[in-house]
Structures are given as structure tokens and as C-alpha cells.
PDB file of C-alpha atoms in Angstrom:
ATOM      1  CA  MET A   1      84.690 108.154  93.164  1.00 71.00           C
ATOM      2  CA  ASP A   2      85.525 110.822  90.328  1.00 90.00           C
ATOM      3  CA  ALA A   3      85.727 113.688  92.891  1.00 95.00           C
ATOM      4  CA  ASP A   4      88.057 111.586  95.002  1.00 97.00           C
ATOM      5  CA  ARG A   5      90.288 110.870  92.186  1.00 96.00           C
ATOM      6  CA  ALA A   6      90.383 114.553  91.175  1.00 96.00           C
ATOM      7  CA  VAL A   7      91.284 115.358  94.865  1.00 97.00           C
ATOM      8  CA  VAL A   8      94.069 112.757  95.003  1.00 97.00           C
ATOM      9  CA  ALA A   9      95.669 113.961  91.673  1.00 97.00           C
ATOM     10  CA  ARG A  10      95.721 117.434  93.267  1.00 96.00           C
ATOM     11  CA  GLN A  11      97.291 115.836  96.522  1.00 96.00           C
ATOM     12  CA  ILE A  12      99.971 114.055  94.566  1.00 95.00           C
ATOM     13  CA  GLY A  13     100.433 116.439  91.793  1.00 96.00           C
ATOM     14  CA  ARG A  14      99.582 113.940  88.987  1.00 96.00           C
ATOM     15  CA  GLU A  15      96.879 111.693  87.989  1.00 94.00           C
ATOM     16  CA  PRO A  16      96.714 108.463  90.160  1.00 94.00           C
ATOM     17  CA  ARG A  17      97.591 105.515  88.128  1.00 90.00           C
ATOM     18  CA  ALA A  18      95.633 102.589  89.840  1.00 93.00           C
ATOM     19  CA  PHE A  19      93.368 104.387  91.904  1.00 95.00           C
ATOM     20  CA  ARG A  20      90.352 102.251  93.274  1.00 95.00           C
ATOM     21  CA  ARG A  21      88.831 104.365  96.188  1.00 95.00           C
ATOM     22  CA  ALA A  22      89.681 106.249  99.351  1.00 97.00           C
ATOM     23  CA  VAL A  23      89.943 103.947 102.431  1.00 97.00           C
ATOM     24  CA  VAL A  24      90.769 106.480 105.065  1.00 97.00           C
ATOM     25  CA  ARG A  25      89.653 110.185 105.027  1.00 97.00           C
ATOM     26  CA  CYS A  26      91.085 113.138 106.936  1.00 94.00           C
ATOM     27  CA  PRO A  27      89.170 115.136 109.333  1.00 93.00           C
ATOM     28  CA  PHE A  28      87.976 117.467 106.629  1.00 93.00           C
ATOM     29  CA  GLY A  29      86.640 114.539 104.549  1.00 95.00           C
ATOM     30  CA  ARG A  30      89.337 114.437 101.810  1.00 96.00           C
ATOM     31  CA  PRO A  31      91.173 111.301 100.937  1.00 97.00           C
ATOM     32  CA  ALA A  32      94.198 110.514 103.283  1.00 98.00           C
ATOM     33  CA  VAL A  33      94.902 106.866 102.159  1.00 98.00           C
ATOM     34  CA  THR A  34      93.869 105.365  98.723  1.00 97.00           C
ATOM     35  CA  GLU A  35      93.569 101.840  97.716  1.00 96.00           C
ATOM     36  CA  GLN A  36      95.191 100.884  94.196  1.00 95.00           C
ATOM     37  CA  SER A  37      94.344  98.020  92.037  1.00 94.00           C
ATOM     38  CA  PRO A  38      97.160  95.492  91.731  1.00 94.00           C
ATOM     39  CA  TYR A  39      97.502  96.306  88.109  1.00 92.00           C
ATOM     40  CA  ASP A  40      97.396  99.563  86.297  1.00 89.00           C
ATOM     41  CA  PRO A  41      94.904 100.328  83.640  1.00 88.00           C
ATOM     42  CA  GLU A  42      97.579  99.039  80.891  1.00 89.00           C
ATOM     43  CA  GLY A  43      97.590  95.390  83.052  1.00 89.00           C
ATOM     44  CA  GLU A  44     101.096  96.522  84.323  1.00 91.00           C
ATOM     45  CA  PRO A  45     101.678  95.355  88.015  1.00 92.00           C
ATOM     46  CA  PHE A  46     101.122  98.118  90.551  1.00 92.00           C
ATOM     47  CA  PRO A  47     103.200  97.302  93.745  1.00 91.00           C
ATOM     48  CA  THR A  48     101.340  99.498  96.144  1.00 92.00           C
ATOM     49  CA  THR A  49      98.087  98.781  97.702  1.00 95.00           C
ATOM     50  CA  TYR A  50      97.732 101.492 100.120  1.00 96.00           C
ATOM     51  CA  TYR A  51      99.233 105.119  99.293  1.00 95.00           C
ATOM     52  CA  VAL A  52      99.077 107.929 101.887  1.00 97.00           C
ATOM     53  CA  THR A  53      98.064 110.954  99.748  1.00 97.00           C
ATOM     54  CA  CYS A  54      97.286 113.457 102.663  1.00 95.00           C
ATOM     55  CA  ARG A  55     100.133 115.894 102.497  1.00 93.00           C
ATOM     56  CA  HIS A  56      99.843 116.310 106.464  1.00 94.00           C
ATOM     57  CA  LEU A  57      99.785 112.753 107.158  1.00 95.00           C
ATOM     58  CA  VAL A  58     102.816 112.298 105.065  1.00 95.00           C
ATOM     59  CA  ALA A  59     104.609 115.001 106.811  1.00 95.00           C
ATOM     60  CA  ALA A  60     103.856 113.293 110.155  1.00 95.00           C
ATOM     61  CA  ILE A  61     105.232 109.952 108.803  1.00 96.00           C
ATOM     62  CA  SER A  62     108.075 111.578 107.497  1.00 97.00           C
ATOM     63  CA  ARG A  63     108.713 113.390 111.051  1.00 97.00           C
ATOM     64  CA  LEU A  64     108.400 109.731 112.716  1.00 96.00           C
ATOM     65  CA  GLU A  65     110.925 108.053 110.297  1.00 96.00           C
ATOM     66  CA  ALA A  66     113.360 110.966 110.664  1.00 97.00           C
ATOM     67  CA  ALA A  67     113.270 110.618 114.438  1.00 97.00           C
ATOM     68  CA  GLY A  68     114.194 107.095 114.269  1.00 97.00           C
ATOM     69  CA  GLY A  69     110.899 105.499 114.152  1.00 95.00           C
ATOM     70  CA  VAL A  70     112.093 102.738 111.691  1.00 93.00           C
ATOM     71  CA  GLU A  71     115.263 101.887 113.652  1.00 95.00           C
ATOM     72  CA  ARG A  72     112.953 101.690 117.195  1.00 95.00           C
ATOM     73  CA  TRP A  73     110.419  99.419 115.367  1.00 90.00           C
ATOM     74  CA  THR A  74     113.408  97.243 114.001  1.00 90.00           C
ATOM     75  CA  GLN A  75     114.843  97.050 117.503  1.00 94.00           C
ATOM     76  CA  ALA A  76     111.427  96.392 119.194  1.00 93.00           C
ATOM     77  CA  ALA A  77     110.732  93.473 116.527  1.00 89.00           C
ATOM     78  CA  ASN A  78     114.178  92.008 117.551  1.00 90.00           C
ATOM     79  CA  ASP A  79     113.286  92.097 121.195  1.00 94.00           C
ATOM     80  CA  ASP A  80     109.952  90.626 120.917  1.00 95.00           C
ATOM     81  CA  PRO A  81     109.066  87.354 119.263  1.00 92.00           C
ATOM     82  CA  ALA A  82     105.460  88.494 118.494  1.00 91.00           C
ATOM     83  CA  LEU A  83     106.513  91.654 116.907  1.00 91.00           C
ATOM     84  CA  ALA A  84     109.255  89.660 115.002  1.00 89.00           C
ATOM     85  CA  ALA A  85     106.515  87.419 113.553  1.00 91.00           C
ATOM     86  CA  SER A  86     104.298  90.147 112.486  1.00 89.00           C
ATOM     87  CA  PRO A  87     106.101  91.177 109.090  1.00 86.00           C
ATOM     88  CA  THR A  88     105.220  87.505 107.998  1.00 89.00           C
ATOM     89  CA  LYS A  89     101.793  87.818 108.960  1.00 92.00           C
ATOM     90  CA  ALA A  90     101.617  91.275 107.411  1.00 91.00           C
ATOM     91  CA  ASP A  91     102.990  89.960 104.134  1.00 92.00           C
ATOM     92  CA  ALA A  92     100.517  87.085 104.112  1.00 94.00           C
ATOM     93  CA  ALA A  93      97.444  89.340 104.622  1.00 94.00           C
ATOM     94  CA  GLN A  94      98.955  91.874 101.891  1.00 92.00           C
ATOM     95  CA  ARG A  95      98.965  88.764  99.411  1.00 93.00           C
ATOM     96  CA  LEU A  96      95.527  87.936 100.117  1.00 94.00           C
ATOM     97  CA  VAL A  97      94.224  91.564  99.795  1.00 94.00           C
ATOM     98  CA  ARG A  98      95.950  91.945  96.441  1.00 93.00           C
ATOM     99  CA  ARG A  99      94.549  88.546  95.203  1.00 93.00           C
ATOM    100  CA  GLU A 100      90.954  89.611  96.363  1.00 93.00           C
ATOM    101  CA  LEU A 101      91.349  92.993  94.555  1.00 92.00           C
ATOM    102  CA  ALA A 102      92.637  91.435  91.328  1.00 91.00           C
ATOM    103  CA  ALA A 103      89.746  88.945  91.471  1.00 91.00           C
ATOM    104  CA  ARG A 104      87.285  92.129  91.587  1.00 86.00           C
ATOM    105  CA  GLY A 105      88.639  93.658  88.697  1.00 79.00           C
ATOM    106  CA  PRO A 106      88.583  97.204  87.822  1.00 72.00           C
ATOM    107  CA  PRO A 107      86.962  99.503  90.106  1.00 69.00           C
ATOM    108  CA  GLY A 108      83.154  99.561  89.688  1.00 51.00           C
ATOM    109  CA  ARG A 109      83.120  95.820  89.040  1.00 45.00           C
ATOM    110  CA  GLY A 110      83.019  94.504  92.628  1.00 43.00           C
TER     111      GLY A 110
END
């Protein structure tokens, strides 16, 4: 995990504040998406559970967003009741994940 933390620090240009672990790796084995604790080491809430750290993945996401991906998704959600319900389901799932992570405590405890 210390090696992953060092790679993530290089990827984002600073020490990660609430880093727990890499949850997705790039084809080269480096962290691409990381999981953060719900609280930083000082006990302050940390709002981002999953953080994209791979610069190539960040660039690909940025291209999708710049090409209107968010607007297309919004329109699709407006047109499809199942997609319209998905943000509510995702919010509930996210709250559950954060509660589970908070219950485990800092990395290494669970």
C-alpha cells in the first residue's frame, strides 16, 4: 500500500489526504482509481470516496465530458424512467459504502 500511495502522490502531484487503497489498476498495474476514507487523518470529513488518479483515464473522462457526455446522460435520464431512478439508487449505495468504510476505521484496521 505504501508503494501505491507513493505512485498516487506522483500522479496527483501531492500527498493523498484520505487514501485507503487502489481499487482499479491501469494495464500497467498502477493505481487508476483509489478509494478514500470518509474522514481524513485529522478527522475532517472527506467527501470523495473514489478518485480517478490515472492521468490517461482523467483525460479520457475529460474528453467525454467536453464532447457533451454529461448533457447526453442528462437527456437520456430524462427520457428513460429506469435511468431517471438510477441517481437515487446510486446515492443510497454511496451512503452505504461510506458507512461501511467509516465503520472499518483507518486503512489496516479492516
